[in-house]
Structures are given as structure tokens and as C-alpha cells.
Tab-separated table of C-alpha atoms and ligand atoms in Angstrom:
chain	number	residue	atom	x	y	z
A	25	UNK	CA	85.541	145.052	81.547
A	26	UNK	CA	84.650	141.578	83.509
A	27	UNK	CA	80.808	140.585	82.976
A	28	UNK	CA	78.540	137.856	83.002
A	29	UNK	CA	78.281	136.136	79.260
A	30	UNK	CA	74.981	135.056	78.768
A	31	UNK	CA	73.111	133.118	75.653
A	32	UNK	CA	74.224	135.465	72.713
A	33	UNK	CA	77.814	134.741	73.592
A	34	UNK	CA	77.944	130.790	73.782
A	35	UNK	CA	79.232	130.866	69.797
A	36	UNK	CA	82.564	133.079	71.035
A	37	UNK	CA	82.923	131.219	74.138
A	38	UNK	CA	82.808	127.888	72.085
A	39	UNK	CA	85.050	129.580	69.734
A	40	UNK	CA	87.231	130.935	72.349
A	41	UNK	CA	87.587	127.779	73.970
A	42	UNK	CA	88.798	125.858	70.861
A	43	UNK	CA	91.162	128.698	69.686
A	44	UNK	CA	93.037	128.815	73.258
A	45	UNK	CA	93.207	124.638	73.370
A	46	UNK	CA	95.395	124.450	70.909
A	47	UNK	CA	97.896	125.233	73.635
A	48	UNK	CA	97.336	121.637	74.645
A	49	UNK	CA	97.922	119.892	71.558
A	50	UNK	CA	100.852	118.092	72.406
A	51	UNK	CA	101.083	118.878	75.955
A	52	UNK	CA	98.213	116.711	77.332
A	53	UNK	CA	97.667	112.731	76.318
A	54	UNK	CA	96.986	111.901	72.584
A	55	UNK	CA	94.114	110.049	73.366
A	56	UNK	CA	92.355	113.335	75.542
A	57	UNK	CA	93.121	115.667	72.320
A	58	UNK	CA	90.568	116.453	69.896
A	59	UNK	CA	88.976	118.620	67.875
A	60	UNK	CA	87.130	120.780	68.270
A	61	UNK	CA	88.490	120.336	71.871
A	62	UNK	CA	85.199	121.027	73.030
A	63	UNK	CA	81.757	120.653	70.804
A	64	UNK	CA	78.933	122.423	71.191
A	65	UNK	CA	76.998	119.867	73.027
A	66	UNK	CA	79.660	119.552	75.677
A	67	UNK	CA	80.114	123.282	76.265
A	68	UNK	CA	75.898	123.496	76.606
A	69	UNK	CA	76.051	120.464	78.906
A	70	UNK	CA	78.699	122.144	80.926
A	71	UNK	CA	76.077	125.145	81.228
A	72	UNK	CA	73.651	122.863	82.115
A	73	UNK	CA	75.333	121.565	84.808
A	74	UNK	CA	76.114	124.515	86.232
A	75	UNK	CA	78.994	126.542	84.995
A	76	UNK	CA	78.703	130.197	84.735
A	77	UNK	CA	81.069	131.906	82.018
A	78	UNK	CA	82.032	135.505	82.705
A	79	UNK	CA	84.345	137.320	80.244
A	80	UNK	CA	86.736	139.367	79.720
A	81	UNK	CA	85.653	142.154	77.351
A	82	UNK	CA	87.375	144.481	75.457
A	83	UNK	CA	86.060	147.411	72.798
A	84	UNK	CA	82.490	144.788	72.603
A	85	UNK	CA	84.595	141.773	71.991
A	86	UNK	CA	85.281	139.216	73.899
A	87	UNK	CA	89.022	137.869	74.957
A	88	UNK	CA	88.820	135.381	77.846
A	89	UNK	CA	86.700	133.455	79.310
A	90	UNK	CA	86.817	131.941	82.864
A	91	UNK	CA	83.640	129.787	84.174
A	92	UNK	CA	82.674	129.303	88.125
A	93	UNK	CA	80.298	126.770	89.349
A	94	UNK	CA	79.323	126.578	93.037
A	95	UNK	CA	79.233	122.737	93.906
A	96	UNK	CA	78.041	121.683	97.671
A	97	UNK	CA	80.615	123.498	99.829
A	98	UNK	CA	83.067	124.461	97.734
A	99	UNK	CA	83.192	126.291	94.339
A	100	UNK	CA	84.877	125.262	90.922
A	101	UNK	CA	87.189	127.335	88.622
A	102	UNK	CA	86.523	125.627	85.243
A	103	UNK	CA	87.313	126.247	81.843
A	104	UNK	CA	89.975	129.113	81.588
A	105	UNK	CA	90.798	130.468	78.119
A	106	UNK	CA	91.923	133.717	76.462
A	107	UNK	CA	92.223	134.151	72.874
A	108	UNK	CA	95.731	132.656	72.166
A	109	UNK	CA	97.134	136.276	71.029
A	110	UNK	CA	96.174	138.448	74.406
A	111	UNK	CA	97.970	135.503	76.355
A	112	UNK	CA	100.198	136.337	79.078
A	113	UNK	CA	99.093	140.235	79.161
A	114	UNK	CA	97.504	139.898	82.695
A	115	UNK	CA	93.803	138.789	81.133
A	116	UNK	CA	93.296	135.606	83.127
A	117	UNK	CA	94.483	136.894	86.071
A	118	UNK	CA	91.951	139.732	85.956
A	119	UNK	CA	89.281	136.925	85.490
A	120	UNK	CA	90.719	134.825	88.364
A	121	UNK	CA	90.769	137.452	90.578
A	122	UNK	CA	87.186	138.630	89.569
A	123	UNK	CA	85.712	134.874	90.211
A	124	UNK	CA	87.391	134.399	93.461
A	125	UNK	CA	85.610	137.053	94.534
A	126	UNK	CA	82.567	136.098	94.390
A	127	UNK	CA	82.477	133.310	96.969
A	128	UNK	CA	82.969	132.712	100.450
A	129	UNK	CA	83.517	128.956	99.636
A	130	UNK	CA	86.836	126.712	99.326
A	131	UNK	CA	88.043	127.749	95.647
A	132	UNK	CA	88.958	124.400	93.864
A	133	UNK	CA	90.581	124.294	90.467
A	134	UNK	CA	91.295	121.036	88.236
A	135	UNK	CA	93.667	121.007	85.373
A	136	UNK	CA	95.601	118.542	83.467
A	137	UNK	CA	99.007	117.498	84.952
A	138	UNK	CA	101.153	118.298	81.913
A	139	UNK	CA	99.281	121.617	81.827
A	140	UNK	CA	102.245	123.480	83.497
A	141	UNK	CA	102.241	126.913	82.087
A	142	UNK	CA	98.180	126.621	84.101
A	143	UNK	CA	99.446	125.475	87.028
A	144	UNK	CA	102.215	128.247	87.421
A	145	UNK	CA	99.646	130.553	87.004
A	146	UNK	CA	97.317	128.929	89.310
A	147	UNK	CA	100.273	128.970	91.783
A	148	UNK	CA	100.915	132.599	91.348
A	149	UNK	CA	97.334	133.475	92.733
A	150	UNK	CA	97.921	131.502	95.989
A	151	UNK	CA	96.356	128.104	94.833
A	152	UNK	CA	98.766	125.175	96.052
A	153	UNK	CA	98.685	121.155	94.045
A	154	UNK	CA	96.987	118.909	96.632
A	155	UNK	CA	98.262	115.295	97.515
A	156	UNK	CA	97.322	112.851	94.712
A	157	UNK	CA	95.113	110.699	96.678
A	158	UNK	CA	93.073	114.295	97.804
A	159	UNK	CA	93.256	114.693	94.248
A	160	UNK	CA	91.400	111.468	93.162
A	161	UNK	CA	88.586	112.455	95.978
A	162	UNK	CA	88.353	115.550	95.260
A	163	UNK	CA	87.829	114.635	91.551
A	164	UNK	CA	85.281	112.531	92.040
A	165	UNK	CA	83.426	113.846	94.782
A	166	UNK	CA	82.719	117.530	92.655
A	167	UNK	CA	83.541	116.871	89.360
A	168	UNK	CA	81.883	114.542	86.320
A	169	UNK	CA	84.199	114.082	84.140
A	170	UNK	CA	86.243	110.393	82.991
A	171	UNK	CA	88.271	108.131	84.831
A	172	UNK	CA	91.166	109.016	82.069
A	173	UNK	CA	90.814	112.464	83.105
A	174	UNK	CA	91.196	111.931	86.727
A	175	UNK	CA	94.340	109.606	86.212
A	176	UNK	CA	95.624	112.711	83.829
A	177	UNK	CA	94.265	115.978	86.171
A	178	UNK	CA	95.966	117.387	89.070
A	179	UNK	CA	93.661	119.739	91.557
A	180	UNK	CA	94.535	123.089	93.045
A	181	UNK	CA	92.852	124.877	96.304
A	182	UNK	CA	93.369	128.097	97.944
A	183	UNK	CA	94.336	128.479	101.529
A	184	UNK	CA	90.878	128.447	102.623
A	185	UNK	CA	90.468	124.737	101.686
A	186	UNK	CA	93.700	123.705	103.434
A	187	UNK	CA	93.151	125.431	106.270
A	188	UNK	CA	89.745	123.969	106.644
A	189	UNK	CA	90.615	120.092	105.328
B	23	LIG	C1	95.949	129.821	81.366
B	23	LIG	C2	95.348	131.105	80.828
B	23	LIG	C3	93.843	131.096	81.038
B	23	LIG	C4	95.920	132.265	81.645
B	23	LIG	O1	95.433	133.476	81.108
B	23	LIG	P1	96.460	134.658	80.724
B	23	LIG	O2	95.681	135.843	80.361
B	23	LIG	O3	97.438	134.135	79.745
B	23	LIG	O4	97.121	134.850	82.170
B	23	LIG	P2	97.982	136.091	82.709
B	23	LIG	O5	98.443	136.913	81.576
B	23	LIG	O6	97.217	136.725	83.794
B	23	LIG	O7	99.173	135.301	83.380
B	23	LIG	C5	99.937	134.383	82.621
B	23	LIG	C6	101.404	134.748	82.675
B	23	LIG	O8	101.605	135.963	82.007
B	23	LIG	C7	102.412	136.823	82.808
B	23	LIG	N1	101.997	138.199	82.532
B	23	LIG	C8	100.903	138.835	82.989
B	23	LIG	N2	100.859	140.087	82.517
B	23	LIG	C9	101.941	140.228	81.728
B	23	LIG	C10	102.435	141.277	80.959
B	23	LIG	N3	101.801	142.455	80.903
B	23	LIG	N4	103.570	141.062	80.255
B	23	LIG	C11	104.220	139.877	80.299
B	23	LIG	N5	103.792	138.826	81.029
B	23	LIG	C12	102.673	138.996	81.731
B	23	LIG	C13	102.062	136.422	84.223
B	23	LIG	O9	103.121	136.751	85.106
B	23	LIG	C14	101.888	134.963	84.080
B	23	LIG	O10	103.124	134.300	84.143
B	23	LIG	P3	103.261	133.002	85.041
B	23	LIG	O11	102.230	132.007	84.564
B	23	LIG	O12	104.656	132.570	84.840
B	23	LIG	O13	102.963	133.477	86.405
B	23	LIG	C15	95.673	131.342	79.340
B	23	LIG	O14	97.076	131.468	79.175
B	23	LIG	C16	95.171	130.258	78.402
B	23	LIG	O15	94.082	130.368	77.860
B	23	LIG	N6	95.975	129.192	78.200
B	23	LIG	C17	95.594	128.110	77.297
B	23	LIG	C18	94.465	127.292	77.863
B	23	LIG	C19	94.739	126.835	79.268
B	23	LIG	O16	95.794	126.318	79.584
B	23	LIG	N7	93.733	126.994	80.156
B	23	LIG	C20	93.785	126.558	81.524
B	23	LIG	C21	92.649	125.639	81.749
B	23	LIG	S1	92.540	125.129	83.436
């Protein structure tokens, strides 16, 4: 089942979050790892900002979490995690598909570069890598997030943002 999380779940999604990170250790630059990969603080400012977590939920537990956060015109896929054991079994794409749905806006996604296994299965759902310079606009027109980050993120879009830009 796909629903909403809401307050009582911010301890799994924090925990969910950290446990499905790991994947990056290694992957992404040394000096963007950490742990926990994301603290408390950051996660609540995230939902302060704006991003909505729904999850994936399976006998009362929950195994993936996906957020969305409507920005001016277009909206944001961010944070994408599934507990590191019920990866690759179809969970994220369930989420994906779930989010998608629920706008009529340009679907934007950022990731980090050496992320490929994420981008492969952004790519799968129809989301295409945009130039680099788009990239570098796009990143800091609708995201807030560091400079490293942007030098180290790529962005993905649906069709309905390069049909329209
Ligand atoms: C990226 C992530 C959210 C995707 O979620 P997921 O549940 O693993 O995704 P899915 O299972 O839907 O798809 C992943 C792959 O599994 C494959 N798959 C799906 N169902 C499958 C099944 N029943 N058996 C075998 N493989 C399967 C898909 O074909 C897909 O392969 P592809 O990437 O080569 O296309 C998840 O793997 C994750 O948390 N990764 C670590 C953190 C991360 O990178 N997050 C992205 C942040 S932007």
C-alpha cells in the first residue's frame, strides 16, 4: 500500500533514509559522505521546506520512501529510498509511479552523477539527463542545496519538461 507518512513516521523515514545511503558510500565524493547521511534536523528542514514523504507500506511497516515537493511550475522527486533488503523488487518504481501521478506539472528529479544504478532507474520511467548547463539552472533555480552538490548532481525531467523548455 502507497500512503501519505505523516509525523509518527519521521523516526522510520530518518531511519530509512540512512539505512538505504549506505549505497552511496563510496559511490558519491568523500567529502559529500557522512553519517548519518542525513540528521534529524536536515530531514525536518526538508519537511519544512516543503517535501512530502509518502511510503511504501507493507504488513504496518514501512519499506520505501519517496518525497514530492511542488516548487513554482514544476514539481520535485526528492529523497528516494527503500530499505536496502526489498531493493530492486519493483518498490521504488511503485512509489515513482504513484508520485508522478499526482501532478500535472514538469516532473524534475536531481541525483548525484556517480549515482548510476538511480539514474538507470530514473531512465527506465521515461525521465531523460538534461544538458549540464540546464542542469546548473535548473539546480539553482528550484533547489537549495550547496554549490558542491550542484558541481556533483546531474538532473532528470520527463517528456513534459522537454517538450515544454
Ligand atoms: C533507487 C531506489 C529508490 C529504487 O528503488 P527500488 O525499489 O530498488 O527500485 P525498483 O525495484 O523499482 O527498480 C530498481 C531495479 O530493480 C529491477 N527490478 C524491479 N523489480 C524486480 C524484480 N521483481 N526482480 C528483479 N529486479 C527487479 C528494475 O528493473 C530496476 O532495474 P534497473 O534500475 O536496471 O531498471 C532504491 O534502489 C534505493 O533506495 N537505492 C539507494 C538510494 C538511492 O540511490 N536513492 C536515489 C536517490 S535520488
Amino acid at each position: 500500500m502507497i500512503r501519505q507518512c505523516h509525523d509518527l513516521d519521521f523516526d522510520t523515514i530518518y531511519l530509512i533514509i540512512n539505512e538505504a545511503a549506505i549505497k552511496y558510500k563510496g559511490a558519491i565524493p568523500d567529502d559529500r559522505w557522512k553519517v548519518p547521511y542525513m540528521s534529524k534536523d536536515e530531514l525536518r528542514q526538508q519537511i519544512d521546506e516543503g517535501v512530502a514523504f509518502w511510503g511504501y507500506e507493507e504488513d504496518s511497516k514501512l519499506i520505501g520512501v519517496m518525497g514530492i515537493q511542488h516548487v513554482r511550475d514544476v514539481t520535485l522527486i526528492r529523497h528516494a529510498y527503500v530499505r536496502p533488503e526489498r531493493q530492486n523488487q519493483g518498490i521504488g518504481k511503485e512509489l515513482l509511479l504513484a508520485l508522478c501521478r499526482q501532478t500535472k506539472h514538469p516532473l524534475l528529479i536531481g541525483t548525484w552523477a556517480n549515482a548510476v544504478w538511480a539514474i538507470r532507474f530514473y531512465e527506465q520511467h521515461g525521465f531523460k539527463v538534461v544538458p549540464q548547463e540546464e542542469k546548473d539552472r535548473l539546480l539553482e533555480k528550484y533547489w537549495l542545496i550547496p554549490e558542491r552538490q550542484v558541481e556533483t548532481s546531474v538532473v532528470l525531467a520527463d517528456q513534459k519538461w522537454f517538450d515544454l523548455y
